[in-house]
Short mmCIF file of C-alpha atoms in Angstrom, two decimals:
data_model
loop_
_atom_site.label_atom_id
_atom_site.label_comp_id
_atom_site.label_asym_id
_atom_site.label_seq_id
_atom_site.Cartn_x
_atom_site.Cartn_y
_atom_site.Cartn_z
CA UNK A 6 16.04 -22.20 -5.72
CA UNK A 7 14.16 -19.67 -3.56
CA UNK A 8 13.37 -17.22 -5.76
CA UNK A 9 13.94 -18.47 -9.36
CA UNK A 10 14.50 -15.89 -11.94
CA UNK A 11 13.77 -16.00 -15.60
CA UNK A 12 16.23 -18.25 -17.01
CA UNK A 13 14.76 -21.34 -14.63
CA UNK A 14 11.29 -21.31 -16.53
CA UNK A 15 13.30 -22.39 -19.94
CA UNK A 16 14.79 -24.76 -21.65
CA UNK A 17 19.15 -24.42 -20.84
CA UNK A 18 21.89 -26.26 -22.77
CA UNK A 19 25.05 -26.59 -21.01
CA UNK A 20 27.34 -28.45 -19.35
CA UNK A 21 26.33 -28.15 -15.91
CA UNK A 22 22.37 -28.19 -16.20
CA UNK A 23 20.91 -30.10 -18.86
CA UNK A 24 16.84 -28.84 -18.33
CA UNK A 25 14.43 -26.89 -15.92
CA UNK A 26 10.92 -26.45 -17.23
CA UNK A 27 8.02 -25.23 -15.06
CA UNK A 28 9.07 -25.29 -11.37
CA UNK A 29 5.49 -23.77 -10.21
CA UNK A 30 3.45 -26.64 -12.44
CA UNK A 31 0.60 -28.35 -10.59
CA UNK A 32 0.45 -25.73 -8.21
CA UNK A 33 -2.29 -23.10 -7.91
CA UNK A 34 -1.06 -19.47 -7.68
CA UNK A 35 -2.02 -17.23 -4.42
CA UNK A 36 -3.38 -14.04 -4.49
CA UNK A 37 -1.03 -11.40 -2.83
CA UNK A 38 -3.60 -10.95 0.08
CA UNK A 39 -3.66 -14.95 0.46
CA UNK A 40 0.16 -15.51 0.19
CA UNK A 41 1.43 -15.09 4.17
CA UNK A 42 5.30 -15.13 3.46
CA UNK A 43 5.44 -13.54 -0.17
CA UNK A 44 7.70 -11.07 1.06
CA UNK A 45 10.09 -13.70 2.76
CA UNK A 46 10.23 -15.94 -0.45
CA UNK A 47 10.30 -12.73 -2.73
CA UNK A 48 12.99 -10.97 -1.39
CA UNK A 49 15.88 -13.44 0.50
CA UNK A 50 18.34 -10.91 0.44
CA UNK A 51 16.43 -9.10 2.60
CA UNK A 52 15.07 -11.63 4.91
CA UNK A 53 17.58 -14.42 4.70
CA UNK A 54 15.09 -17.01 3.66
CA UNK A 55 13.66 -16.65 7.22
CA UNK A 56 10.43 -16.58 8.61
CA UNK A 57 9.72 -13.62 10.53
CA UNK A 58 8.38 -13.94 14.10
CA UNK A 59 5.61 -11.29 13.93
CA UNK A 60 2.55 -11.15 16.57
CA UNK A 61 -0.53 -12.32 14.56
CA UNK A 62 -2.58 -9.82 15.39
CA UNK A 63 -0.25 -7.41 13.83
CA UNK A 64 -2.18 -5.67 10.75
CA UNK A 65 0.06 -5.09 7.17
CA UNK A 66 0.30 -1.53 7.36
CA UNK A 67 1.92 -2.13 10.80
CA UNK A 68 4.61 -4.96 9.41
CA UNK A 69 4.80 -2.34 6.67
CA UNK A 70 6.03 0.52 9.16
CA UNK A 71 8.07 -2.12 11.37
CA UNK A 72 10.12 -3.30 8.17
CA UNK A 73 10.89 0.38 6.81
CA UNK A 74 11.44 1.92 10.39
CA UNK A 75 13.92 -0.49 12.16
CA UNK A 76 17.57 0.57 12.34
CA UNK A 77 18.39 -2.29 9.81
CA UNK A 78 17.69 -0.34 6.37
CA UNK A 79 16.99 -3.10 4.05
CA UNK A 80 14.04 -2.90 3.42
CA UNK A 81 13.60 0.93 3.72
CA UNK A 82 16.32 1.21 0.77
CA UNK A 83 14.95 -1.86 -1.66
CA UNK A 84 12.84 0.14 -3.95
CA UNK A 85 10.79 -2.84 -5.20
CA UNK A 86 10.14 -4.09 -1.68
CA UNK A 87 8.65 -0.64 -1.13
CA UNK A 88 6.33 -0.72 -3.68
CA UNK A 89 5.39 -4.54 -2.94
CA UNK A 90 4.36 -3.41 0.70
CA UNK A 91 2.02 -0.61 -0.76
CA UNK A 92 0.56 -3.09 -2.68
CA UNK A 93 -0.32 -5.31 -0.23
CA UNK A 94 -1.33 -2.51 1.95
CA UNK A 95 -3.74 -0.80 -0.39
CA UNK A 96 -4.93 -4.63 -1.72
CA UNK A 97 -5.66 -5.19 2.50
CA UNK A 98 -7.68 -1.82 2.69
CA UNK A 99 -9.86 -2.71 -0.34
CA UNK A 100 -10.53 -5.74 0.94
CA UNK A 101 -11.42 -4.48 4.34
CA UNK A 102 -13.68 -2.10 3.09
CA UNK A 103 -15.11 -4.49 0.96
CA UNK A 104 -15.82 -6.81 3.97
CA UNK A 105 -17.72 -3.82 5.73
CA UNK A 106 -20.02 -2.97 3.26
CA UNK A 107 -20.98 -6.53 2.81
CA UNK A 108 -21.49 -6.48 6.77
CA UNK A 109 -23.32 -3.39 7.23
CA UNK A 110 -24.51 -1.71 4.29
CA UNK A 111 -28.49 -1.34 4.64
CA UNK A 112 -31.18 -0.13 1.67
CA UNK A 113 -32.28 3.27 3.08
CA UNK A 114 -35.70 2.37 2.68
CA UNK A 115 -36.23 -0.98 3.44
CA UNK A 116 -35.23 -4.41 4.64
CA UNK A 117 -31.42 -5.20 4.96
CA UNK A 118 -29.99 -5.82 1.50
CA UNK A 119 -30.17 -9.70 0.86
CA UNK A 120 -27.88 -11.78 -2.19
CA UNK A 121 -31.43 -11.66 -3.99
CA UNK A 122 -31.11 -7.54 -4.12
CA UNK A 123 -27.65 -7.82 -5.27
CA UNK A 124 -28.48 -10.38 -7.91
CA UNK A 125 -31.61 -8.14 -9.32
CA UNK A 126 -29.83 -6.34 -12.08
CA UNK A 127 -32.24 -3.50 -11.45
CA UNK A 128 -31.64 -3.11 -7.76
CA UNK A 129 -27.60 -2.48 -8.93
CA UNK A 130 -28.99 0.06 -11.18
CA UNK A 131 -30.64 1.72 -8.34
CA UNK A 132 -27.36 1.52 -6.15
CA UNK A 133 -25.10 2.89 -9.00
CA UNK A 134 -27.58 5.92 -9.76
CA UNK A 135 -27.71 6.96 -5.59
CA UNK A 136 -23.81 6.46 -5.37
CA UNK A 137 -24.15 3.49 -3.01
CA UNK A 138 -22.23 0.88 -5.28
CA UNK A 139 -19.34 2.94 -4.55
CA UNK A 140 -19.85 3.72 -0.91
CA UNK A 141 -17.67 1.03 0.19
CA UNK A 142 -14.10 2.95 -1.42
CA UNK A 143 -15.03 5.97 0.38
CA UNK A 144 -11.79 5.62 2.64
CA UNK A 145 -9.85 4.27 0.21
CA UNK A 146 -7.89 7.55 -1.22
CA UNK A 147 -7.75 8.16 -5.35
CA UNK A 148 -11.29 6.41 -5.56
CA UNK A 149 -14.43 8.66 -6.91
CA UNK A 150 -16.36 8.34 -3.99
CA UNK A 151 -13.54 9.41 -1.64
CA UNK A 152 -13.33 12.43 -3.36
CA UNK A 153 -16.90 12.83 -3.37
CA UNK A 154 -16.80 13.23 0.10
CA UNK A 155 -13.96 15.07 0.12
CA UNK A 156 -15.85 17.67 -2.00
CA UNK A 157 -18.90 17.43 0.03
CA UNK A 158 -16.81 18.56 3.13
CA UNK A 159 -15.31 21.38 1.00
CA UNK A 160 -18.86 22.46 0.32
CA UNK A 161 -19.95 22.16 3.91
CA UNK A 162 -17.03 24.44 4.86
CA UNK A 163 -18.01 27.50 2.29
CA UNK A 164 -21.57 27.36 3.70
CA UNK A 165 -20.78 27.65 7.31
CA UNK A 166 -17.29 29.54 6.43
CA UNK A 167 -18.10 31.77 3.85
CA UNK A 168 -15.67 31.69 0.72
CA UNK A 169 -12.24 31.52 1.06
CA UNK A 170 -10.46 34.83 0.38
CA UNK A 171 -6.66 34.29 1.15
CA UNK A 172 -5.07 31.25 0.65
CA UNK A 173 -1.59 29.97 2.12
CA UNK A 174 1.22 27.27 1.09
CA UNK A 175 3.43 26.38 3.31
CA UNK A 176 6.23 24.24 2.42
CA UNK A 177 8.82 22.42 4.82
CA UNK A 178 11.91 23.40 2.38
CA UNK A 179 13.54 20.25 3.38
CA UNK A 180 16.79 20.50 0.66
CA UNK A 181 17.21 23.90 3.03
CA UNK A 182 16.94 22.49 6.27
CA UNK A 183 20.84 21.24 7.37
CA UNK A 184 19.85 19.31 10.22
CA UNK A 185 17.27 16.69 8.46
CA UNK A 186 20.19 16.29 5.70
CA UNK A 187 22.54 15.30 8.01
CA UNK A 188 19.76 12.83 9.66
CA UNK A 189 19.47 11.03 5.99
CA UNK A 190 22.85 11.24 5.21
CA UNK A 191 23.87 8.70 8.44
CA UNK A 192 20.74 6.74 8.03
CA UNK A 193 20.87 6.05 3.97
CA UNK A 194 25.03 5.81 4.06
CA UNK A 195 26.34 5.96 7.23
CA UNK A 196 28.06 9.22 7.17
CA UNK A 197 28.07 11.35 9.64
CA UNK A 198 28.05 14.72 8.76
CA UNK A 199 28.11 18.31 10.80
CA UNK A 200 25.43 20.93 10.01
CA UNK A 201 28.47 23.07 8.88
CA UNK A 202 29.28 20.31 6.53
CA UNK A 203 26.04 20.14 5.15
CA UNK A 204 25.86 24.16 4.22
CA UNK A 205 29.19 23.70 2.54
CA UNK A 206 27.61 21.41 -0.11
CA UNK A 207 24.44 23.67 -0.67
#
């Protein structure tokens, strides 16, 4: 089958099938980033076993916004689909920042950092104590360095700014706004519903 689940990896007595043992042996397994149509041969509910027709220049995040955007809600609704695509997403943007630093990164002092710097135990030493072994994640959100910059910019802003002395939250109140719940309720079911309707139910 497609998309085997976990009673094809063991041993089954019955009338019908007699034995299915280790469908994936001999084969090497793919990273997520390496795998082109995981999503196709993960989910065939959702794609019909078909090979989408997607411009190749087309980055993940992209596919990631076609797929959860487009009038067919599929994907948008599949919960573990969702969380496979921000996988792949965040996996795409560590790897892209990863390829930048190797690109670009520079000693500040010096000659262009070489595989022999890398290699020298004490030259990673270095880069860990001045912050540049993490320099790469700065974009990538929830990593230390990201929100190293984030607090130099905070610091920045008292200094030219002065400190903060009233602070404001604003909040959309979207259970209290009629219009977007009628929205979701004909995209998610179908329904469509009048903004009178909706204030009779809050």
């Amino acid at each position: 089958p497609i998309n085997p689940d976990f009673m094809d990896t063991l041993l089954v007595f019955n009338d019908d099938m007699l034995l299915k043992l280790a469908p994936g042996e001999g084969r090497t397994p793919l990273h997520l980033r390496k795998d082109e149509f995981i999503e196709e041969l993960a989910y065939p509910c959702v794609f019909a076993g078909a090979i989408r027709e997607l411009p190749e220049d087309l980055s993940i995040l992209k596919k990631a916004k076609s797929d959860i955007l487009r009038y067919d809600r599929r994907c948008s609704t599949n919960i573990p689909l969702l969380f496979l695509k921000y996988k792949l997403v965040e996996t795409a943007s560590l790897n892209n920042a990863i390829n930048i630093c190797l690109r670009e990164t520079k000693c500040q002092n010096g000659p262009p950092l070489t595989v022999a710097d890398v290699l020298n135990s004490d030259n990673v030493e270095r880069m860990i104590e001045n912050d540049e072994a993490f320099r790469f994640l700065k974009n990538v959100r929830a990593t230390p360095s990201f929100w190293q910059q984030k607090q130099k910019e905070l610091m920045s802003m008292i200094r030219q700014l002065g400190c903060p002395t009233f602070f404001l939250t604003l909040s959309a109140a979207e259970t209290k706004w009629s219009e977007l719940l009628s929205i979701l309720k004909q995209i998610l079911d179908g329904v469509e519903l009048s903004v009178e309707e909706v204030l009779e139910f809050q």
